[in-house]
XYZ file of C-alpha atoms in Angstrom:
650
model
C 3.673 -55.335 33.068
C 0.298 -53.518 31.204
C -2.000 -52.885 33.543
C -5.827 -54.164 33.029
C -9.028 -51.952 33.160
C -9.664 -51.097 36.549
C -13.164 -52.403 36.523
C -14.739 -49.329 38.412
C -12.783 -46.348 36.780
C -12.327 -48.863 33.389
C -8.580 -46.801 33.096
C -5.416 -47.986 31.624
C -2.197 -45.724 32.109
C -0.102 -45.428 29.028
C -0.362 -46.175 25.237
C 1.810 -48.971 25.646
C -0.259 -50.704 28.069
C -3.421 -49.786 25.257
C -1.500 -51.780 22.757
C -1.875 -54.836 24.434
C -4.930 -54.687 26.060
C -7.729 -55.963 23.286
C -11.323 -54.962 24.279
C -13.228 -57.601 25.378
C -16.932 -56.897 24.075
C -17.605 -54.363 21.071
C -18.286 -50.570 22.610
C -16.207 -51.352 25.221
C -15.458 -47.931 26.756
C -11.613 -47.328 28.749
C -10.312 -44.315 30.143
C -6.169 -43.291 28.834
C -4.883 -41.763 32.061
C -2.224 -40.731 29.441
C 0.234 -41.335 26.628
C 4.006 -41.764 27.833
C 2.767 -41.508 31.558
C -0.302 -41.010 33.500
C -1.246 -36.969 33.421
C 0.982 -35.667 30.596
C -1.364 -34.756 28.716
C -1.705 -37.742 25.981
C -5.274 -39.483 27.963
C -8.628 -39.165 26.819
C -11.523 -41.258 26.179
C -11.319 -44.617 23.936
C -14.452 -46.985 22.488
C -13.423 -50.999 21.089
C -14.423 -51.160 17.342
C -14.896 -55.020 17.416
C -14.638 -54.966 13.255
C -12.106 -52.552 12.869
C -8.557 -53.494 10.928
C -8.155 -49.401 10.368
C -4.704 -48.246 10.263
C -3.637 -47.186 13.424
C -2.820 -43.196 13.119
C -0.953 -43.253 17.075
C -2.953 -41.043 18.508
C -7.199 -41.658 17.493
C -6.975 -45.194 16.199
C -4.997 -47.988 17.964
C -4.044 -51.338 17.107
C -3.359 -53.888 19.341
C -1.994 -57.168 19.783
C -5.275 -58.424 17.965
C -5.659 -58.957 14.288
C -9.234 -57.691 14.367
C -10.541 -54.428 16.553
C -9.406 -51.132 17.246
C -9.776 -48.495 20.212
C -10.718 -45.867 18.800
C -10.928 -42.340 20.835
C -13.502 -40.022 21.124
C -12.571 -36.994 19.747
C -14.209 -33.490 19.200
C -13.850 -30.554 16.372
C -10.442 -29.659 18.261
C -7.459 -32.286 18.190
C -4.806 -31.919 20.790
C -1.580 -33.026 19.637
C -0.514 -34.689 23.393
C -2.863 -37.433 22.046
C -0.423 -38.114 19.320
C 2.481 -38.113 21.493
C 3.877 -34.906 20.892
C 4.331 -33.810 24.320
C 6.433 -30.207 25.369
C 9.464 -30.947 27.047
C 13.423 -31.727 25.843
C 12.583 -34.604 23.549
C 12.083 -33.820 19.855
C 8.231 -35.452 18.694
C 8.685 -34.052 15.155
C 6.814 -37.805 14.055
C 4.206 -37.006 16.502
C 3.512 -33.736 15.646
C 3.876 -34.932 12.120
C 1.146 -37.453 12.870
C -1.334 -34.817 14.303
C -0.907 -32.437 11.808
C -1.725 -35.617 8.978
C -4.832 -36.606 10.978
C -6.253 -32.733 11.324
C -5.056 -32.533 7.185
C -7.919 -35.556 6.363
C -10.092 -35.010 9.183
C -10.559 -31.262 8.597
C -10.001 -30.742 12.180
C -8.533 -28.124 14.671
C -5.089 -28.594 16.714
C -4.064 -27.691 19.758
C -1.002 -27.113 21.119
C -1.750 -27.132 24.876
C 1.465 -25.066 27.276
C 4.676 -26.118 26.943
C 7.539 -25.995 24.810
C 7.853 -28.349 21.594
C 10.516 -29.378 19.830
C 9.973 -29.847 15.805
C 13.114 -30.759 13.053
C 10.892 -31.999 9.925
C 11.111 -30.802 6.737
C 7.586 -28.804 6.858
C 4.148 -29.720 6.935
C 2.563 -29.670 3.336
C -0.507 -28.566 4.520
C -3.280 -29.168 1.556
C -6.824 -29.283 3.271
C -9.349 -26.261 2.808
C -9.376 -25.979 6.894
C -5.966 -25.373 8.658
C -6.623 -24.095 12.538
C -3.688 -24.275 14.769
C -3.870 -22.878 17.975
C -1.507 -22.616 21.328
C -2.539 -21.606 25.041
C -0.757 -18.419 24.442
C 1.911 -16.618 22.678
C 4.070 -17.040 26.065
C 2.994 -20.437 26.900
C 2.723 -22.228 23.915
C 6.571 -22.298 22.031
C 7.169 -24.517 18.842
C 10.502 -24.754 18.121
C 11.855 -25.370 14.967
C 15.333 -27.071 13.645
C 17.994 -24.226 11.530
C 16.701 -25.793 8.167
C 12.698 -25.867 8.167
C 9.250 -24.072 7.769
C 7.134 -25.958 10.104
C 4.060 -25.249 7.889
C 5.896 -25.400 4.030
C 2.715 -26.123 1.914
C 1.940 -26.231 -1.829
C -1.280 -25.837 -1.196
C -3.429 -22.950 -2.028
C -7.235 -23.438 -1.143
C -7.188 -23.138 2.132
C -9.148 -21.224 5.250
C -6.556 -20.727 7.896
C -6.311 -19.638 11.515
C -2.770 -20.149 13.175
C -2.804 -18.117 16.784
C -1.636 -18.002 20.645
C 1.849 -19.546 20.173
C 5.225 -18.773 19.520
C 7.274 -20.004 16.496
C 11.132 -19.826 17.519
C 14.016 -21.069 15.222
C 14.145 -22.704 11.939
C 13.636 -20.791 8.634
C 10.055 -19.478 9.214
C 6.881 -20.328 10.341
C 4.842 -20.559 7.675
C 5.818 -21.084 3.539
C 2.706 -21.375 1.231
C 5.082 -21.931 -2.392
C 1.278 -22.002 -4.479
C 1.974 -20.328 -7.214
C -1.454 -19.511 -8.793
C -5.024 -18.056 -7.583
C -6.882 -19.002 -4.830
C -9.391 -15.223 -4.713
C -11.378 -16.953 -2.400
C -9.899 -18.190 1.246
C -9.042 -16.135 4.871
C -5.391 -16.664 5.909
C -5.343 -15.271 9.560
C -2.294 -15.197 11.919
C -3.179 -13.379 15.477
C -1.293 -13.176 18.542
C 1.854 -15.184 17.952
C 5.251 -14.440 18.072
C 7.763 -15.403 15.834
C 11.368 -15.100 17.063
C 14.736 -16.130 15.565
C 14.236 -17.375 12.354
C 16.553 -16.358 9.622
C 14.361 -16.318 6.092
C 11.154 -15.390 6.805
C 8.574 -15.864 9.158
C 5.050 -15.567 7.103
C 4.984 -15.527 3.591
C 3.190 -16.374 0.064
C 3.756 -16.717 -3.885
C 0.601 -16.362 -5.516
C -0.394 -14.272 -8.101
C -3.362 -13.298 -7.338
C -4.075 -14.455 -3.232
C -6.046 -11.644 -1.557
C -7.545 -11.783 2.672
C -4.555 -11.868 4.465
C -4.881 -11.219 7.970
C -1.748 -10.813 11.096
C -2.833 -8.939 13.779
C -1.036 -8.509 16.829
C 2.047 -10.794 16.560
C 5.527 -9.802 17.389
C 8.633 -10.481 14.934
C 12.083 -10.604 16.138
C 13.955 -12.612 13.363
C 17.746 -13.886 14.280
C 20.400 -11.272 14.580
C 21.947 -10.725 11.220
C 25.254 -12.548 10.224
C 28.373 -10.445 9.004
C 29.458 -13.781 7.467
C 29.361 -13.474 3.587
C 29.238 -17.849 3.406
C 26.063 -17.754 5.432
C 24.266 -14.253 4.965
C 21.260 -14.171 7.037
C 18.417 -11.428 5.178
C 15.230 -11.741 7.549
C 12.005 -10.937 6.299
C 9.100 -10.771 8.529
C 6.253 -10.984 6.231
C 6.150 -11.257 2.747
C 3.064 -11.314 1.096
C 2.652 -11.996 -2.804
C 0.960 -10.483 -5.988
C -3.177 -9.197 -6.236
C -3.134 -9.189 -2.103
C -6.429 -7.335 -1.983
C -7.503 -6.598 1.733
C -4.386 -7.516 3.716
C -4.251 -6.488 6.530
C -1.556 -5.944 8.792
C -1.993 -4.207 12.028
C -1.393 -3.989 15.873
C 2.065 -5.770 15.202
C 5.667 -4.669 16.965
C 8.531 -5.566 14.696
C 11.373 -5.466 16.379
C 14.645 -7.077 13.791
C 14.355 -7.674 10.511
C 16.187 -6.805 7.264
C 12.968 -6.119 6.108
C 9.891 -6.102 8.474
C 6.916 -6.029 5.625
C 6.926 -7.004 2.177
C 4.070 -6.735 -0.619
C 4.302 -7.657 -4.147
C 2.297 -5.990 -7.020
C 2.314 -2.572 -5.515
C 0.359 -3.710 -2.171
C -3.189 -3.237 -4.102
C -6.386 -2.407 -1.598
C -3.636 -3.589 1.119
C -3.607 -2.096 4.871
C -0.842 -1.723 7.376
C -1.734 0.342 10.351
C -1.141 0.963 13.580
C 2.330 -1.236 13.581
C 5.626 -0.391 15.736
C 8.488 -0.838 13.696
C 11.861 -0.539 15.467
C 15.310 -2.515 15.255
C 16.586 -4.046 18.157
C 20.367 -4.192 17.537
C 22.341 -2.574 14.745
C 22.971 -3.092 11.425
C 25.567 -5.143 9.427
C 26.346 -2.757 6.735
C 23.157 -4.173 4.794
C 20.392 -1.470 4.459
C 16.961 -2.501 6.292
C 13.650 -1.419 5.650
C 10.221 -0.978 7.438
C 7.893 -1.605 4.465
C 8.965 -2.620 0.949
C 6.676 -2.053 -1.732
C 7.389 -4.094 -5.165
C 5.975 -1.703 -7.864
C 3.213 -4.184 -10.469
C 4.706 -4.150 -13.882
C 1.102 -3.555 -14.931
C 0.318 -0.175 -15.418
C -3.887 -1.195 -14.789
C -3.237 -3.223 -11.616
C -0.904 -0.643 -9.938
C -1.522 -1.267 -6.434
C -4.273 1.573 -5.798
C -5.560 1.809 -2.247
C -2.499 0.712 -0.401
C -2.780 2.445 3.236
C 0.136 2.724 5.195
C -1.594 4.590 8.345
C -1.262 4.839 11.891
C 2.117 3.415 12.444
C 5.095 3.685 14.661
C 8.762 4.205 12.401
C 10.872 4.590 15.340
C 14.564 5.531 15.510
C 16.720 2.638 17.572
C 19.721 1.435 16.267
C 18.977 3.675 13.066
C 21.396 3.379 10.804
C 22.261 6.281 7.428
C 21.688 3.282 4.912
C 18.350 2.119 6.013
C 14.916 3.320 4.522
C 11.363 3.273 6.516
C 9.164 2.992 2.649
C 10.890 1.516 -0.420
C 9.157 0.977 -3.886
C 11.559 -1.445 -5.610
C 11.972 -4.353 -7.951
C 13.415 -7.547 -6.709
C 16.710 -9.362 -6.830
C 16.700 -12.992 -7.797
C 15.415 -15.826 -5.614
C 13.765 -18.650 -5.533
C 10.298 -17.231 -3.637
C 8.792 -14.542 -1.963
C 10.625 -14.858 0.987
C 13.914 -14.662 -0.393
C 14.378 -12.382 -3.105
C 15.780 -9.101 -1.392
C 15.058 -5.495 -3.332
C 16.779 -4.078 -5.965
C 18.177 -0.762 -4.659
C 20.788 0.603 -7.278
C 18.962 -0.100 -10.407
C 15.607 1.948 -11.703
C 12.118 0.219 -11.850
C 9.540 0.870 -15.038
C 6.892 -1.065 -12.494
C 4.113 1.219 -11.161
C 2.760 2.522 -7.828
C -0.262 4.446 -8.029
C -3.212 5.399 -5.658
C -1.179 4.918 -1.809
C -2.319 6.842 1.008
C 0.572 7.566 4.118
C -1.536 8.936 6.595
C -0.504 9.775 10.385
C 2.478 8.059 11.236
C 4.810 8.930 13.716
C 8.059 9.158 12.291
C 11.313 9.102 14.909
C 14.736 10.224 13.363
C 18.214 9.447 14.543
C 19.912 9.863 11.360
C 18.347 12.223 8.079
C 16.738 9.276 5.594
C 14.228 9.127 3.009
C 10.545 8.538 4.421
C 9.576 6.990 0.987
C 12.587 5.985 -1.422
C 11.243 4.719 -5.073
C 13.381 3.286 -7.966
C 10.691 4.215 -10.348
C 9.371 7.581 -11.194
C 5.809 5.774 -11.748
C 4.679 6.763 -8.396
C 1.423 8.614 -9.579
C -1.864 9.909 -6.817
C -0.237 8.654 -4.051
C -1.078 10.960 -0.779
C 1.259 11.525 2.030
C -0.526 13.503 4.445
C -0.507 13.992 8.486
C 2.592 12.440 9.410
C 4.632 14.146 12.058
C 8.483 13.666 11.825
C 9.637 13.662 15.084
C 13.765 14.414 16.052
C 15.718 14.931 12.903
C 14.029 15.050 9.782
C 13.953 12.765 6.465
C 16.109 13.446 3.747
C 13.028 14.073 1.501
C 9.148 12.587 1.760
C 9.267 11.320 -1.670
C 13.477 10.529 -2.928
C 13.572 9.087 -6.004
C 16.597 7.115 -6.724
C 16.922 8.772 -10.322
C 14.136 12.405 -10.685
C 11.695 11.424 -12.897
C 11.340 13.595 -16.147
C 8.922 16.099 -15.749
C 5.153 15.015 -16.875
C 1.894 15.225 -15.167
C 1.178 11.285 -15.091
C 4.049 11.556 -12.473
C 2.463 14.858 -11.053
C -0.869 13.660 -8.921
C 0.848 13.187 -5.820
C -0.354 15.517 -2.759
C 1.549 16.377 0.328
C -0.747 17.280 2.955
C -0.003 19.217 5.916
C 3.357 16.936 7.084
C 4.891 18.203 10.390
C 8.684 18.214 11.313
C 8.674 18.362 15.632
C 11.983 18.538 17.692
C 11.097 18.220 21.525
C 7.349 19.123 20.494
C 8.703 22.312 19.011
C 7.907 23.208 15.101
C 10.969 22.703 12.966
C 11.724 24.353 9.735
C 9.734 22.643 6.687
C 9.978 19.403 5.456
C 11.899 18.777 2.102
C 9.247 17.386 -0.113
C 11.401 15.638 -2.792
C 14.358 15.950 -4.896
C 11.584 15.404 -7.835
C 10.728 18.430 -9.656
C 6.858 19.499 -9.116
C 6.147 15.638 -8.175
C 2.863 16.562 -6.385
C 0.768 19.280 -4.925
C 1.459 20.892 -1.526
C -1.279 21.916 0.918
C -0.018 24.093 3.697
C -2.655 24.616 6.431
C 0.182 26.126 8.912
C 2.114 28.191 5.749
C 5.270 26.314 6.626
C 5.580 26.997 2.540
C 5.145 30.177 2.002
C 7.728 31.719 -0.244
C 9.877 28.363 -0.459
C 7.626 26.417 -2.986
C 10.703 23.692 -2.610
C 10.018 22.290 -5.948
C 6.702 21.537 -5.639
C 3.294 23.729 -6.149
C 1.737 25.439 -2.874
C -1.384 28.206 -2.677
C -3.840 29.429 -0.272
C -6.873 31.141 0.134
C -7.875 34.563 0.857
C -7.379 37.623 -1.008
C -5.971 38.926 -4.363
C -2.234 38.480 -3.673
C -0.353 39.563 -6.796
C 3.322 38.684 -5.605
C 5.176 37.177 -8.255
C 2.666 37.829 -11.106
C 4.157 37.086 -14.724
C 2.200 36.733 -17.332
C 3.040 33.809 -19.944
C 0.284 33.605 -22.440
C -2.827 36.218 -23.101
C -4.801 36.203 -26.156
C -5.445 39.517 -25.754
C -2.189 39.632 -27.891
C -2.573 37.136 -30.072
C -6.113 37.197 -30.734
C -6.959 33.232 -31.268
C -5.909 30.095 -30.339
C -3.817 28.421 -33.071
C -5.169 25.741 -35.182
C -2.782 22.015 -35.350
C -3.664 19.097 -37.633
C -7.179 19.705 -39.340
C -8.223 22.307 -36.478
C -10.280 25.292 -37.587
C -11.377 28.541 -36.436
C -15.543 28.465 -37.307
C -15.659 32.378 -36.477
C -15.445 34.729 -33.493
C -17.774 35.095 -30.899
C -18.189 37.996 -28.199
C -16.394 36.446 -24.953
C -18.573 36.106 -21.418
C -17.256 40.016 -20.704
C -18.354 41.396 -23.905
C -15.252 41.798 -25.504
C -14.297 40.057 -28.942
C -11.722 37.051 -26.908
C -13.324 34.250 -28.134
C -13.813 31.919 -31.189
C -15.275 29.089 -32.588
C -13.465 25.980 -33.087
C -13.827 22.871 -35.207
C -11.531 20.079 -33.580
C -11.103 16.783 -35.261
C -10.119 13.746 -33.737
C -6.849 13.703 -32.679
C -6.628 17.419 -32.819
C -6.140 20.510 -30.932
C -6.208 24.023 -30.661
C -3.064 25.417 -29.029
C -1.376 28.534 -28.256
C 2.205 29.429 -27.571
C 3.731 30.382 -24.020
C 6.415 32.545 -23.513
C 8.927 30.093 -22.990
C 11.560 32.569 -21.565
C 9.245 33.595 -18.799
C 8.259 30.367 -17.459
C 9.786 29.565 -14.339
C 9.900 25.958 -12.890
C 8.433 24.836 -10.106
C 6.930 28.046 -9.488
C 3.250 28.735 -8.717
C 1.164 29.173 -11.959
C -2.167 29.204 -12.845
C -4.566 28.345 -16.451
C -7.369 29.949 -17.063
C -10.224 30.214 -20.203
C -13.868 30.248 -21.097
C -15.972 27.488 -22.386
C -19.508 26.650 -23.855
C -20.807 24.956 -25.872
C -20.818 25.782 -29.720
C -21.755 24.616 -33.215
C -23.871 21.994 -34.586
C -21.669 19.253 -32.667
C -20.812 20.843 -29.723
C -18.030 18.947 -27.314
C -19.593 17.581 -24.681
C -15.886 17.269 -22.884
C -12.760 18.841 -23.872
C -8.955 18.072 -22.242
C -6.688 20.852 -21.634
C -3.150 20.261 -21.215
C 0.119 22.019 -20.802
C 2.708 20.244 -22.636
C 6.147 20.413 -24.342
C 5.720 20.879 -27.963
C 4.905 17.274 -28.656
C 6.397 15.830 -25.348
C 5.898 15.307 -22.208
C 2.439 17.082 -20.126
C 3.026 19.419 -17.533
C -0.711 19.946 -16.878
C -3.816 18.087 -17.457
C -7.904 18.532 -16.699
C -10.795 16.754 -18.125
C -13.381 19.882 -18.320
C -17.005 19.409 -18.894
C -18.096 22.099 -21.436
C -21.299 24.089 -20.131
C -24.239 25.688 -22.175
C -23.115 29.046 -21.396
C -20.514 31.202 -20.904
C -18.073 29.771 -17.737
C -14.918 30.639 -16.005
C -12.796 27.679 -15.425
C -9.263 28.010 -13.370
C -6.462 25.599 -12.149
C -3.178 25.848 -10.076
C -0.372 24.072 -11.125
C 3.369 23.616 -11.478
C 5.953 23.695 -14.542
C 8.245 20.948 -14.734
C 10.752 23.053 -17.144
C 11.216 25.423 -19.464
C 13.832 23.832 -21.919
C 11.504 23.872 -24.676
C 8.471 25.378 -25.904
C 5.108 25.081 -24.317
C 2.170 25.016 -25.258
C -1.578 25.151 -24.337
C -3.750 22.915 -25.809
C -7.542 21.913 -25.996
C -8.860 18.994 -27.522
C -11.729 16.777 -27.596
C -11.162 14.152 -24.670
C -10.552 10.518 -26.131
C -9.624 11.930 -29.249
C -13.323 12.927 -30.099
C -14.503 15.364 -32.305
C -16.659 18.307 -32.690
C -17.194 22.167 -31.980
C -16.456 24.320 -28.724
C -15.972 27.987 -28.096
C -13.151 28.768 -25.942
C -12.453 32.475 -24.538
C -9.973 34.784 -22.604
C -7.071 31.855 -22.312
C -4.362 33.328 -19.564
C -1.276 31.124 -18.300
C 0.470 33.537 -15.462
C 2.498 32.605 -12.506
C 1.395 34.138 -9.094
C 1.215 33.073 -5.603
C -2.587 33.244 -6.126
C -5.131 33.628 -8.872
C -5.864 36.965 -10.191
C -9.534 37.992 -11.505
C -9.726 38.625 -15.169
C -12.688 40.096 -15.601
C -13.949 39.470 -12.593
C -14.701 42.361 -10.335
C -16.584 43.162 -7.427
C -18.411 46.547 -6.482
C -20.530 47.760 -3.331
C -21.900 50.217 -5.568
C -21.401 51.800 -8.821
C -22.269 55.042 -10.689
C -22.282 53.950 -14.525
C -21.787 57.796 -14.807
C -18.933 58.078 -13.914
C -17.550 55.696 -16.376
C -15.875 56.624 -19.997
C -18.727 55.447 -22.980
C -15.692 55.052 -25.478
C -13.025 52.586 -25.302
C -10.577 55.516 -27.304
C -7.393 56.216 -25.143
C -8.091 53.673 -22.836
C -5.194 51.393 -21.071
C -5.579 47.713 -21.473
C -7.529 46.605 -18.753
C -9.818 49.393 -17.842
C -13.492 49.527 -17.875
C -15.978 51.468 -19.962
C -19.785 51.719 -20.627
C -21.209 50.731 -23.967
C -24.253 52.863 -24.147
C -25.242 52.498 -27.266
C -25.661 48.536 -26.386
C -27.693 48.685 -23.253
C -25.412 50.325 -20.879
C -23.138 46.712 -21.162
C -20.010 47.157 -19.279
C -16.824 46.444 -21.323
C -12.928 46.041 -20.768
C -10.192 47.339 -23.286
């Protein structure tokens, strides 16, 4: 029988018993001791709404045998879903916890999952308010387990402020599925310590287009053990995150098995993922897994600049020869995000510019590729300070197919990478099967004298080794002249000499010169150097100089300001090949036009630069030095007397 209010502690026991007990004078307050039976966690405090014929909602508003009047409970900012009936234990409350999540949806409210384990088989929770907070009593005391077919959160909905933390997800096909498609540039969508074990799709992920502040911090991922069964293929993801995710953030995380543990769409723009442990906890299936997939933007404007991959564990259990720790790929077909696996046989044209892979810790069981790309559009990226510890990667940078030599796939720098086995300093990395991809800086000369295909130099002193010359104008006495490009008149060069001239460039022009082709070797050191100031009655304000295939592809490029007097300008770089000829060119930059003097061009490959025409005495005896250039070698220094004691070079 339903018990009656106690008249001093005005307490009923169970829902049930609420249900048929009408109040008895408006604002009428009762005490639920609680909602299946007394103490499990389903109580709380109720008022009698006289008036009320509000649906009830089984858990805030209650109806009961009366037509007219409602208890109503007393709730706060924070809804716990016990007072719905959703209680942990064996029984599955998936209407319950249906029910609380509907009432939090209109109510803009908070829910709580107090400790315990809860059981959930619905079809996902289409979650459309601009508040969702979910919270447990911790990420081992809280568990929400979910049936082999579901999301428990599978929303359409894209304008929404989220917090989901201190529980564990278990089961079903993820935790979380937003399928909005469009923009929402506006909302914070923050996961933090929960774990998500067992599922088989993927545990967090999104589809829009442009859906930046994502934020999963300290969560684990263990996703269920892959299937060898080709009827039901099981490709976890842990997190895949769509297109335009400006400021993601990813950090403090250990994932543990996944086919792939992180995924970002439109080359991971202003994205960060540091200080992560990614491991697998059993071995593989014959399916290649991957710590971080990167899907290149088929923009070339939005290219995914400011990526940071930093900080991070890559560690070498159950390693397998087919797996990969960074992958820039396209993607397979699929129905979202979380689904569509990469595309590793088949090149991308997508883009990947601007990354920086800074000081991870990189363990090696097996020799693999620290960064494999499908597309040779990987431009400015900078892999620097990572220590490879055990054996070492195939290469930093593999590219499934070497792109074809050009500087806008040149602006990569490798910075000062270490290869350790037990703490001791192994041989030096291999850079890339890419041909001059990037530029190499050395600070422990692991380089020196094994370039391996891309461009290294240091400081210090004049070090000739390997000088070969490749263009001079000393021998060919101007620049050439190419579509409309003329030669005002000579000028004496910054030296004295007669090694300059005065050009007229159109737009759309240049002013080139020829390199000994046969000389050029690639990927060895080489250096451009030349004079410029300003000239004429419209002078350049800013020229381009480029080495380039005649008419191709650029080897070489720098945007040079052009100064009001003489100045020596200088650049390393690397040749990509030597097939056909190359040439040095100047022109105005965005195809502008106008007038600049340009002086004493040299092209040479050394392991350092060499001063032309720049030398340094203690002290000097002009005395002692011939006043006629007559019978003089190339090169050597005399005193032009008759012009102010000027010192000259032959």
């Amino acid at each position: 029988m339903p018990t009656t209010p106690n008249p001093i502690s005005g307490s009923i026991n169970t829902i049930a018993d609420l249900t048929n007990y009408p109040g008895t004078t408006d604002k009428q307050t009762i005490e639920l001791l609680g909602y299946y039976a007394v103490n499990d966690g389903g109580g709380g405090e109720f008022y009698w709404d006289s008036l009320s014929t509000e649906t009830q909602d089984g858990g805030t508003i209650i109806q009961t045998t009366a037509a007219t009047g409602r208890w109503k409970r007393i709730v706060t900012d924070v809804i716990n879903a016990n007072w719905f009936g959703a209680i942990p234990g064996s029984t599955d409350y998936t209407g319950n916890i249906t029910k609380a999540l509907t009432y939090c949806n209109v109510k803009t409210k908070s829910l709580r999952f107090p400790a315990g384990s809860y059981m959930y088989s619905g079809s996902g929770f289409n979650f459309n308010n601009p508040r969702l907070f979910i919270s447990g009593d911790g990420a081992g005391v809280t568990t929400i387990s979910i049936s082999t077919s579901s999301y428990f959160i599978d929303t359409a909905g894209g304008k929404t402020d989220m917090l989901i933390e201190n529980i564990t997800f278990s089961g079903g096909l993820g935790a979380f599925r937003s399928t909005f498609p469009g923009s929402n540039g506006s909302n914070l969508k923050a996961f933090r310590f929960c774990n998500f074990f067992e599922y088989t799709e993927c545990a967090i992920q999104s589809n829009g287009t442009d859906e930046p502040y994502w934020r999963i911090s300290n969560c684990v991922f263990k996703a269920s053990a892959n299937s060898a069964d080709p009827l039901n293929p099981i490709n976890p993801i842990g997190v895949a995150i769509g297109n335009n995710a400006d400021k993601t953030i990813i950090e403090g995380c250990n994932f543990l098995s996944n086919r792939i543990h992180i995924k970002i769409r439109g080359g991971g723009i202003s994205s960060n993922i540091w200080g992560n442990d990614f491991i697998q906890f059993t071995g593989g299936d014959g399916k290649s897994r991957m710590s971080v997939w990167i899907v290149p933007n088929a923009n070339a404007t939005v290219p995914g600049t400011g990526l940071f991959i930093e900080g991070n564990k890559f560690g070498n259990e159950n390693q397998s020869s087919i797996d990969y720790r960074i992958v820039y790929a396209d993607e397979l077909s699929g129905t979202y995000n979380g689904d569509r696996l990469p595309n590793l046989q088949n090149a991308s044209s997508g883009y990947i510019t601007g990354h920086l892979i800074k000081s991870n810790k990189v363990s090696g069981s097996v020799s693999i590729s620290f960064i494999y790309t499908t597309t040779t559009n990987v431009r400015l990226c900078t892999i620097s300070q990572n220590v490879f510890d055990g054996i070492s990667p195939s290469f930093l940078l593999n590219f499934l197919n070497a792109p074809t030599p050009n500087y806008s796939n040149q602006g990569n720098l490798f910075e000062d990478n270490t290869g350790l086995d037990y703490g001791i300093l192994t041989m030096p990395l291999n850079i890339s099967n890419g041909l001059g991809v990037g530029i190499l800086t050395d600070s422990l000369s692991q380089y020196d004298g094994n370039p391996v295909n891309i461009h290294t130099y240091t400081g210090g002193g004049q070090d000739y080794a390997g000088f070969v010359q490749l263009y001079s104008s000393i021998t060919t006495g101007a620049l050439s002249v190419n579509g409309g490009t003329t030669i005002v008149g000579s000028l004496t060069d910054a030296t004295g000499g007669t090694e300059a001239r005065q050009y007229n460039i159109p737009g759309g022009s240049f002013a080139l010169g020829y390199l000994s082709n046969s000389s050029v070797i690639k990927g060895s050191p080489s250096w451009i150097e030349f004079d410029l100031v300003k000239a004429g009655a419209t002078p350049l304000q800013n020229i381009v100089v480029q080495i380039q295939y005649n008419g191709g592809a650029v080897h070489f490029q720098r945007i040079c300001m052009v100064p009001d007097s003489w100045q020596r300008f200088r650049f390393p770089f690397v040749f990509r090949d030597n097939a056909v000829q190359l040439n040095v060119n100047f022109a105005g930059l965005n195809s502008s036009s106008g007038t600049v003097a340009i002086g004493r061009v040299r092209v040479y490959h050394a392991r350092e630069p060499i001063a032309f025409g720049r030398l340094k005495f203690e002290q000097f005896d002009l005395s002692l030095l011939p006043t006629s250039a007559t019978g003089l070698n190339p090169g050597s220094i005399w005193v032009d007397t008759a012009n102010g004691n000027v010192l000259k070079r032959v």
